[in-house]
Amino acid sequence: EAGGAALGRAADKLFSLSGLFAVCKPKGPTSAAVLNLLKERLLAEAGVQTNGNKRNQVLKIGHGGTLDSAATGVLVVGIGKGTKMLGNMLAGSKKYTAIGMLGKATDTLDATGKVTEEKPYDQVTKRDLEDVLQKFTGDIMQVPPLYSALKKDGERLSTLMKRGEAVEAKPARPVRVYSLSLQQFQPPLFTLDVECGGGFYVRSLVNDIGKELCTCATVQELTRTKQGPFTLEEHALHEDKWTIDEIARSLEHCTALLPGEPSRKKLKTEHPGETAVICE
């Protein structure tokens, strides 16, 4: 009896959670799979049976911008009414640390893909790389990768690619790079810190840098270190902290980071044409 009451309380607490928090996405699963795992964990902790029970539909949960399967780091999660606030996250600024590899290109523009090209890179100096970064800072045009969550006729480009369908590249679009710096250069590897706006692909950036250096390059590792006000070090919950109490604590802590409600409502009416940009 006591156990049942405790579970009931846990379920009530779970279904009352509302707001935004951040989790640390591990390498491997898709962002959607991470969200499903999180949801399963929480429902199991609350003792909510999901098979055949419609109550799990009540647990509203969403994320504020896909991270590639191979990428790690900050994934902003909205729960309850927080799911309505995710649009703001998508358009906001993000920070990444990326390790690129010179001399190889792949079809996915990262280490998970098939190698499509190999070129010598020993002529590239640290100075060359630093000079090229200037060209990719500020407001630039970028062609998004073919393997991406962008859609054509309602289907993800990556899904169409995997089926072997011919997919045309999306046209270049304007993106913003607030800052871009070289942290390390140990050929063939180089490490970049990037701060960018919505709709920006770090994989495309690294690919473009390779071309600009008359060789090719692909992303080896990608970590999102910050999204909006959420940082990897301070706010992102690792898998062992995916509990109702930890998330409740995190929501309290994170509410203070977010702009107040009234300004958000005002923004919506002033710019009816602006919609959230889905990135990475």
mmCIF file of C-alpha atoms in Angstrom:
data_model
loop_
_atom_site.group_PDB
_atom_site.id
_atom_site.type_symbol
_atom_site.label_atom_id
_atom_site.label_comp_id
_atom_site.label_asym_id
_atom_site.label_seq_id
_atom_site.Cartn_x
_atom_site.Cartn_y
_atom_site.Cartn_z
ATOM 1 C CA GLU A 1 0.000 0.000 0.000
ATOM 2 C CA ALA A 2 2.760 2.440 1.024
ATOM 3 C CA GLY A 3 4.693 1.606 -2.147
ATOM 4 C CA GLY A 4 1.655 2.383 -4.263
ATOM 5 C CA ALA A 5 1.191 5.740 -2.562
ATOM 6 C CA ALA A 6 4.856 6.632 -3.163
ATOM 7 C CA LEU A 7 4.520 5.735 -6.850
ATOM 8 C CA GLY A 8 1.366 7.802 -7.049
ATOM 9 C CA ARG A 9 3.261 10.775 -5.647
ATOM 10 C CA ALA A 10 6.119 10.199 -8.101
ATOM 11 C CA ALA A 11 3.645 10.089 -11.001
ATOM 12 C CA ASP A 12 1.955 13.298 -9.809
ATOM 13 C CA LYS A 13 5.327 15.005 -9.524
ATOM 14 C CA LEU A 14 6.348 13.791 -12.994
ATOM 15 C CA PHE A 15 3.164 15.046 -14.655
ATOM 16 C CA SER A 16 3.468 18.420 -12.923
ATOM 17 C CA LEU A 17 6.995 19.067 -14.268
ATOM 18 C CA SER A 18 7.093 22.029 -16.624
ATOM 19 C CA GLY A 19 9.819 24.078 -18.292
ATOM 20 C CA LEU A 20 13.166 23.649 -20.025
ATOM 21 C CA PHE A 21 16.227 21.725 -18.934
ATOM 22 C CA ALA A 22 19.226 20.227 -20.709
ATOM 23 C CA VAL A 23 20.587 16.703 -20.991
ATOM 24 C CA CYS A 24 23.958 15.510 -22.207
ATOM 25 C CA LYS A 25 23.353 13.505 -25.369
ATOM 26 C CA PRO A 26 25.655 10.476 -25.585
ATOM 27 C CA LYS A 27 27.362 9.444 -28.819
ATOM 28 C CA GLY A 28 25.448 6.918 -30.951
ATOM 29 C CA PRO A 29 21.695 7.308 -30.585
ATOM 30 C CA THR A 30 19.648 9.889 -32.481
ATOM 31 C CA SER A 31 18.253 12.863 -30.562
ATOM 32 C CA ALA A 32 14.774 11.322 -30.873
ATOM 33 C CA ALA A 33 16.005 8.030 -29.389
ATOM 34 C CA VAL A 34 17.570 9.900 -26.452
ATOM 35 C CA LEU A 35 14.230 11.588 -25.825
ATOM 36 C CA ASN A 36 12.391 8.257 -25.936
ATOM 37 C CA LEU A 37 14.858 6.730 -23.494
ATOM 38 C CA LEU A 38 14.434 9.692 -21.137
ATOM 39 C CA LYS A 39 10.648 9.371 -21.357
ATOM 40 C CA GLU A 40 10.778 5.609 -20.677
ATOM 41 C CA ARG A 41 13.025 6.131 -17.644
ATOM 42 C CA LEU A 42 10.724 8.746 -16.125
ATOM 43 C CA LEU A 43 7.526 6.772 -16.727
ATOM 44 C CA ALA A 44 9.139 3.634 -15.276
ATOM 45 C CA GLU A 45 10.297 5.536 -12.180
ATOM 46 C CA ALA A 46 6.750 6.851 -11.698
ATOM 47 C CA GLY A 47 5.389 3.317 -12.125
ATOM 48 C CA VAL A 48 3.259 4.352 -15.089
ATOM 49 C CA GLN A 49 2.488 1.374 -17.305
ATOM 50 C CA THR A 50 3.027 2.425 -20.894
ATOM 51 C CA ASN A 51 1.734 -0.660 -22.710
ATOM 52 C CA GLY A 52 -1.839 -0.061 -23.745
ATOM 53 C CA ASN A 53 -2.120 2.801 -21.282
ATOM 54 C CA LYS A 54 -2.773 6.148 -22.911
ATOM 55 C CA ARG A 55 -1.374 8.009 -19.916
ATOM 56 C CA ASN A 56 2.096 8.202 -21.489
ATOM 57 C CA GLN A 57 0.595 10.466 -24.156
ATOM 58 C CA VAL A 58 0.065 12.938 -21.335
ATOM 59 C CA LEU A 59 3.814 13.271 -20.704
ATOM 60 C CA LYS A 60 4.631 16.002 -23.176
ATOM 61 C CA ILE A 61 8.320 16.148 -23.978
ATOM 62 C CA GLY A 62 10.310 17.570 -26.899
ATOM 63 C CA HIS A 63 13.798 18.781 -27.767
ATOM 64 C CA GLY A 64 15.086 22.140 -28.973
ATOM 65 C CA GLY A 65 17.181 21.138 -31.978
ATOM 66 C CA THR A 66 18.553 17.827 -33.256
ATOM 67 C CA LEU A 67 22.147 16.787 -32.659
ATOM 68 C CA ASP A 68 23.640 14.291 -35.162
ATOM 69 C CA SER A 69 23.791 10.678 -33.939
ATOM 70 C CA ALA A 70 27.588 10.823 -33.792
ATOM 71 C CA ALA A 71 27.546 14.126 -31.871
ATOM 72 C CA THR A 72 27.445 14.613 -28.112
ATOM 73 C CA GLY A 73 26.581 17.453 -25.771
ATOM 74 C CA VAL A 74 23.775 19.816 -24.865
ATOM 75 C CA LEU A 75 20.294 18.768 -25.929
ATOM 76 C CA VAL A 76 17.665 21.175 -24.610
ATOM 77 C CA VAL A 77 14.504 19.389 -23.481
ATOM 78 C CA GLY A 78 11.064 20.873 -22.927
ATOM 79 C CA ILE A 79 8.624 19.140 -20.615
ATOM 80 C CA GLY A 80 4.961 20.039 -20.023
ATOM 81 C CA LYS A 81 4.346 23.674 -20.988
ATOM 82 C CA GLY A 82 8.075 23.929 -21.702
ATOM 83 C CA THR A 83 7.500 22.223 -25.053
ATOM 84 C CA LYS A 84 5.951 25.499 -26.280
ATOM 85 C CA MET A 85 9.195 27.338 -25.459
ATOM 86 C CA LEU A 86 11.440 25.176 -27.637
ATOM 87 C CA GLY A 87 11.025 27.330 -30.750
ATOM 88 C CA ASN A 88 13.074 30.070 -29.115
ATOM 89 C CA MET A 89 15.907 27.623 -28.487
ATOM 90 C CA LEU A 90 16.179 26.646 -32.135
ATOM 91 C CA ALA A 91 16.860 30.139 -33.391
ATOM 92 C CA GLY A 92 19.213 31.088 -30.555
ATOM 93 C CA SER A 93 22.995 30.824 -30.505
ATOM 94 C CA LYS A 94 24.906 27.598 -29.988
ATOM 95 C CA LYS A 95 28.528 26.712 -29.272
ATOM 96 C CA TYR A 96 30.363 23.653 -30.567
ATOM 97 C CA THR A 97 33.785 22.111 -30.307
ATOM 98 C CA ALA A 98 34.616 20.107 -33.423
ATOM 99 C CA ILE A 99 37.583 17.937 -34.307
ATOM 100 C CA GLY A 100 38.123 17.907 -38.063
ATOM 101 C CA MET A 101 40.365 15.632 -40.110
ATOM 102 C CA LEU A 102 42.192 16.849 -43.196
ATOM 103 C CA GLY A 103 42.733 14.679 -46.270
ATOM 104 C CA LYS A 104 39.491 12.709 -46.224
ATOM 105 C CA ALA A 105 35.917 13.457 -47.267
ATOM 106 C CA THR A 106 32.860 11.278 -46.541
ATOM 107 C CA ASP A 107 29.294 11.221 -47.864
ATOM 108 C CA THR A 108 27.853 12.188 -44.454
ATOM 109 C CA LEU A 109 30.596 14.799 -43.818
ATOM 110 C CA ASP A 110 31.461 12.992 -40.578
ATOM 111 C CA ALA A 111 33.225 9.835 -39.390
ATOM 112 C CA THR A 112 30.104 7.665 -39.758
ATOM 113 C CA GLY A 113 30.069 7.943 -43.559
ATOM 114 C CA LYS A 114 31.767 6.258 -46.503
ATOM 115 C CA VAL A 115 35.022 7.845 -47.667
ATOM 116 C CA THR A 116 34.355 9.562 -51.001
ATOM 117 C CA GLU A 117 37.678 11.332 -51.528
ATOM 118 C CA GLU A 118 41.248 11.371 -50.241
ATOM 119 C CA LYS A 119 43.729 14.163 -50.902
ATOM 120 C CA PRO A 120 47.170 15.148 -49.638
ATOM 121 C CA TYR A 121 47.120 17.701 -46.829
ATOM 122 C CA ASP A 122 50.781 18.025 -45.772
ATOM 123 C CA GLN A 123 51.018 21.430 -47.481
ATOM 124 C CA VAL A 124 48.478 22.921 -45.039
ATOM 125 C CA THR A 125 50.030 25.032 -42.272
ATOM 126 C CA LYS A 126 48.476 26.296 -39.063
ATOM 127 C CA ARG A 127 48.653 29.786 -40.547
ATOM 128 C CA ASP A 128 46.693 28.659 -43.657
ATOM 129 C CA LEU A 129 43.975 27.218 -41.461
ATOM 130 C CA GLU A 130 43.724 30.353 -39.314
ATOM 131 C CA ASP A 131 43.547 32.566 -42.414
ATOM 132 C CA VAL A 132 40.739 30.469 -43.929
ATOM 133 C CA LEU A 133 38.651 30.738 -40.753
ATOM 134 C CA GLN A 134 38.318 34.488 -41.370
ATOM 135 C CA LYS A 135 36.303 33.713 -44.515
ATOM 136 C CA PHE A 136 33.780 31.696 -42.514
ATOM 137 C CA THR A 137 33.151 34.272 -39.790
ATOM 138 C CA GLY A 138 30.165 36.642 -39.788
ATOM 139 C CA ASP A 139 27.150 36.341 -42.086
ATOM 140 C CA ILE A 140 27.930 33.651 -44.658
ATOM 141 C CA MET A 141 26.097 31.430 -47.123
ATOM 142 C CA GLN A 142 26.088 27.695 -46.428
ATOM 143 C CA VAL A 143 24.785 24.641 -48.288
ATOM 144 C CA PRO A 144 23.347 22.190 -45.716
ATOM 145 C CA PRO A 145 24.541 18.547 -45.849
ATOM 146 C CA LEU A 146 22.575 15.941 -47.822
ATOM 147 C CA TYR A 147 22.565 13.687 -44.764
ATOM 148 C CA SER A 148 20.489 15.936 -42.540
ATOM 149 C CA ALA A 149 17.155 16.300 -40.773
ATOM 150 C CA LEU A 150 16.024 18.819 -43.398
ATOM 151 C CA LYS A 151 12.996 17.665 -45.321
ATOM 152 C CA LYS A 152 11.924 17.261 -48.922
ATOM 153 C CA ASP A 153 8.225 16.479 -49.536
ATOM 154 C CA GLY A 154 7.826 15.752 -45.834
ATOM 155 C CA GLU A 155 10.672 13.219 -45.622
ATOM 156 C CA ARG A 156 14.075 13.728 -44.098
ATOM 157 C CA LEU A 157 16.895 14.034 -46.629
ATOM 158 C CA SER A 158 18.905 11.450 -44.648
ATOM 159 C CA THR A 159 16.037 8.938 -44.970
ATOM 160 C CA LEU A 160 15.844 9.479 -48.742
ATOM 161 C CA MET A 161 19.648 9.164 -49.043
ATOM 162 C CA LYS A 162 19.702 5.895 -47.112
ATOM 163 C CA ARG A 163 17.033 4.501 -49.470
ATOM 164 C CA GLY A 164 19.367 5.302 -52.333
ATOM 165 C CA GLU A 165 17.141 7.964 -53.860
ATOM 166 C CA ALA A 166 18.753 10.798 -55.795
ATOM 167 C CA VAL A 167 18.639 13.863 -53.582
ATOM 168 C CA GLU A 168 19.449 17.342 -54.812
ATOM 169 C CA ALA A 169 21.380 19.611 -52.504
ATOM 170 C CA LYS A 170 19.318 22.319 -50.852
ATOM 171 C CA PRO A 171 20.285 25.803 -52.018
ATOM 172 C CA ALA A 172 22.815 27.776 -49.976
ATOM 173 C CA ARG A 173 21.183 29.795 -47.232
ATOM 174 C CA PRO A 174 22.353 32.618 -44.983
ATOM 175 C CA VAL A 175 23.759 31.557 -41.605
ATOM 176 C CA ARG A 176 25.605 33.461 -38.910
ATOM 177 C CA VAL A 177 28.935 32.663 -37.292
ATOM 178 C CA TYR A 178 29.571 34.789 -34.207
ATOM 179 C CA SER A 179 33.037 33.412 -33.566
ATOM 180 C CA LEU A 180 35.332 30.755 -34.968
ATOM 181 C CA SER A 181 38.766 29.876 -33.614
ATOM 182 C CA LEU A 182 41.432 27.211 -34.004
ATOM 183 C CA GLN A 183 42.192 25.531 -30.679
ATOM 184 C CA GLN A 184 44.643 22.886 -31.821
ATOM 185 C CA PHE A 185 46.446 21.767 -34.967
ATOM 186 C CA GLN A 186 48.088 18.350 -35.092
ATOM 187 C CA PRO A 187 47.858 17.301 -38.739
ATOM 188 C CA PRO A 188 45.682 15.710 -39.944
ATOM 189 C CA LEU A 189 43.546 16.754 -36.950
ATOM 190 C CA PHE A 190 42.401 20.261 -36.061
ATOM 191 C CA THR A 191 40.077 21.455 -33.302
ATOM 192 C CA LEU A 192 37.671 24.345 -33.755
ATOM 193 C CA ASP A 193 35.466 26.299 -31.377
ATOM 194 C CA VAL A 194 32.402 27.675 -33.139
ATOM 195 C CA GLU A 195 29.598 29.919 -31.958
ATOM 196 C CA CYS A 196 26.789 30.135 -34.492
ATOM 197 C CA GLY A 197 23.118 30.954 -34.986
ATOM 198 C CA GLY A 198 20.191 28.730 -35.980
ATOM 199 C CA GLY A 199 20.267 26.457 -39.032
ATOM 200 C CA PHE A 200 24.063 26.182 -39.062
ATOM 201 C CA TYR A 201 25.833 22.884 -39.791
ATOM 202 C CA VAL A 202 29.322 22.352 -38.380
ATOM 203 C CA ARG A 203 29.754 19.392 -40.758
ATOM 204 C CA SER A 204 29.264 21.686 -43.753
ATOM 205 C CA LEU A 205 31.697 24.203 -42.258
ATOM 206 C CA VAL A 206 34.466 21.601 -41.895
ATOM 207 C CA ASN A 207 33.808 20.266 -45.395
ATOM 208 C CA ASP A 208 33.964 23.809 -46.824
ATOM 209 C CA ILE A 209 37.194 24.566 -44.923
ATOM 210 C CA GLY A 210 38.774 21.468 -46.502
ATOM 211 C CA LYS A 211 37.843 22.626 -50.002
ATOM 212 C CA GLU A 212 39.082 26.146 -49.310
ATOM 213 C CA LEU A 213 42.472 24.659 -48.324
ATOM 214 C CA CYS A 214 42.625 22.709 -51.631
ATOM 215 C CA THR A 215 42.276 19.400 -49.820
ATOM 216 C CA CYS A 216 39.233 17.889 -48.093
ATOM 217 C CA ALA A 217 38.098 17.520 -44.503
ATOM 218 C CA THR A 218 35.498 15.750 -42.420
ATOM 219 C CA VAL A 219 34.226 15.975 -38.827
ATOM 220 C CA GLN A 220 35.697 13.338 -36.509
ATOM 221 C CA GLU A 221 34.022 14.461 -33.310
ATOM 222 C CA LEU A 222 31.398 17.069 -32.539
ATOM 223 C CA THR A 223 30.246 18.338 -29.145
ATOM 224 C CA ARG A 224 27.640 21.003 -28.493
ATOM 225 C CA THR A 225 28.965 22.877 -25.467
ATOM 226 C CA LYS A 226 26.196 25.471 -25.201
ATOM 227 C CA GLN A 227 22.695 26.115 -26.497
ATOM 228 C CA GLY A 228 21.018 29.386 -25.559
ATOM 229 C CA PRO A 229 21.793 29.819 -21.850
ATOM 230 C CA PHE A 230 22.389 26.095 -21.232
ATOM 231 C CA THR A 231 26.009 24.948 -20.956
ATOM 232 C CA LEU A 232 27.395 21.421 -21.002
ATOM 233 C CA GLU A 233 29.408 21.901 -17.814
ATOM 234 C CA GLU A 234 26.793 23.595 -15.682
ATOM 235 C CA HIS A 235 23.384 22.442 -16.840
ATOM 236 C CA ALA A 236 23.412 19.238 -18.910
ATOM 237 C CA LEU A 237 22.172 16.215 -16.954
ATOM 238 C CA HIS A 238 24.137 13.010 -17.597
ATOM 239 C CA GLU A 239 22.247 9.741 -17.893
ATOM 240 C CA ASP A 240 22.596 8.820 -14.206
ATOM 241 C CA LYS A 241 20.688 12.017 -13.334
ATOM 242 C CA TRP A 242 17.651 11.294 -15.515
ATOM 243 C CA THR A 243 15.338 11.064 -12.503
ATOM 244 C CA ILE A 244 12.184 12.936 -11.563
ATOM 245 C CA ASP A 245 13.847 14.692 -8.609
ATOM 246 C CA GLU A 246 17.006 15.683 -10.517
ATOM 247 C CA ILE A 247 14.941 17.093 -13.378
ATOM 248 C CA ALA A 248 12.669 18.974 -10.952
ATOM 249 C CA ARG A 249 15.794 20.519 -9.380
ATOM 250 C CA SER A 250 17.225 21.338 -12.789
ATOM 251 C CA LEU A 251 13.978 22.983 -13.951
ATOM 252 C CA GLU A 252 14.048 25.293 -10.911
ATOM 253 C CA HIS A 253 17.672 26.190 -11.597
ATOM 254 C CA CYS A 254 17.079 26.715 -15.322
ATOM 255 C CA THR A 255 13.931 28.844 -15.130
ATOM 256 C CA ALA A 256 16.126 31.679 -13.854
ATOM 257 C CA LEU A 257 18.196 31.520 -17.054
ATOM 258 C CA LEU A 258 15.264 32.155 -19.363
ATOM 259 C CA PRO A 259 13.783 35.496 -20.427
ATOM 260 C CA GLY A 260 10.474 36.400 -18.752
ATOM 261 C CA GLU A 261 7.155 35.343 -20.249
ATOM 262 C CA PRO A 262 5.680 38.731 -21.322
ATOM 263 C CA SER A 263 8.502 39.615 -23.725
ATOM 264 C CA ARG A 264 8.122 36.242 -25.419
ATOM 265 C CA LYS A 265 4.407 36.760 -26.076
ATOM 266 C CA LYS A 266 5.103 40.224 -27.456
ATOM 267 C CA LEU A 267 7.763 38.859 -29.835
ATOM 268 C CA LYS A 268 5.297 36.380 -31.277
ATOM 269 C CA THR A 269 2.775 39.037 -32.253
ATOM 270 C CA GLU A 270 5.374 41.439 -33.652
ATOM 271 C CA HIS A 271 6.945 38.927 -36.023
ATOM 272 C CA PRO A 272 4.189 36.588 -37.169
ATOM 273 C CA GLY A 273 6.266 35.490 -40.164
ATOM 274 C CA GLU A 274 9.180 34.119 -38.163
ATOM 275 C CA THR A 275 9.190 30.421 -37.457
ATOM 276 C CA ALA A 276 11.629 28.255 -35.572
ATOM 277 C CA VAL A 277 14.662 27.042 -37.467
ATOM 278 C CA ILE A 278 15.451 23.374 -36.956
ATOM 279 C CA CYS A 279 19.180 22.801 -36.908
ATOM 280 C CA GLU A 280 21.851 20.137 -36.663
#
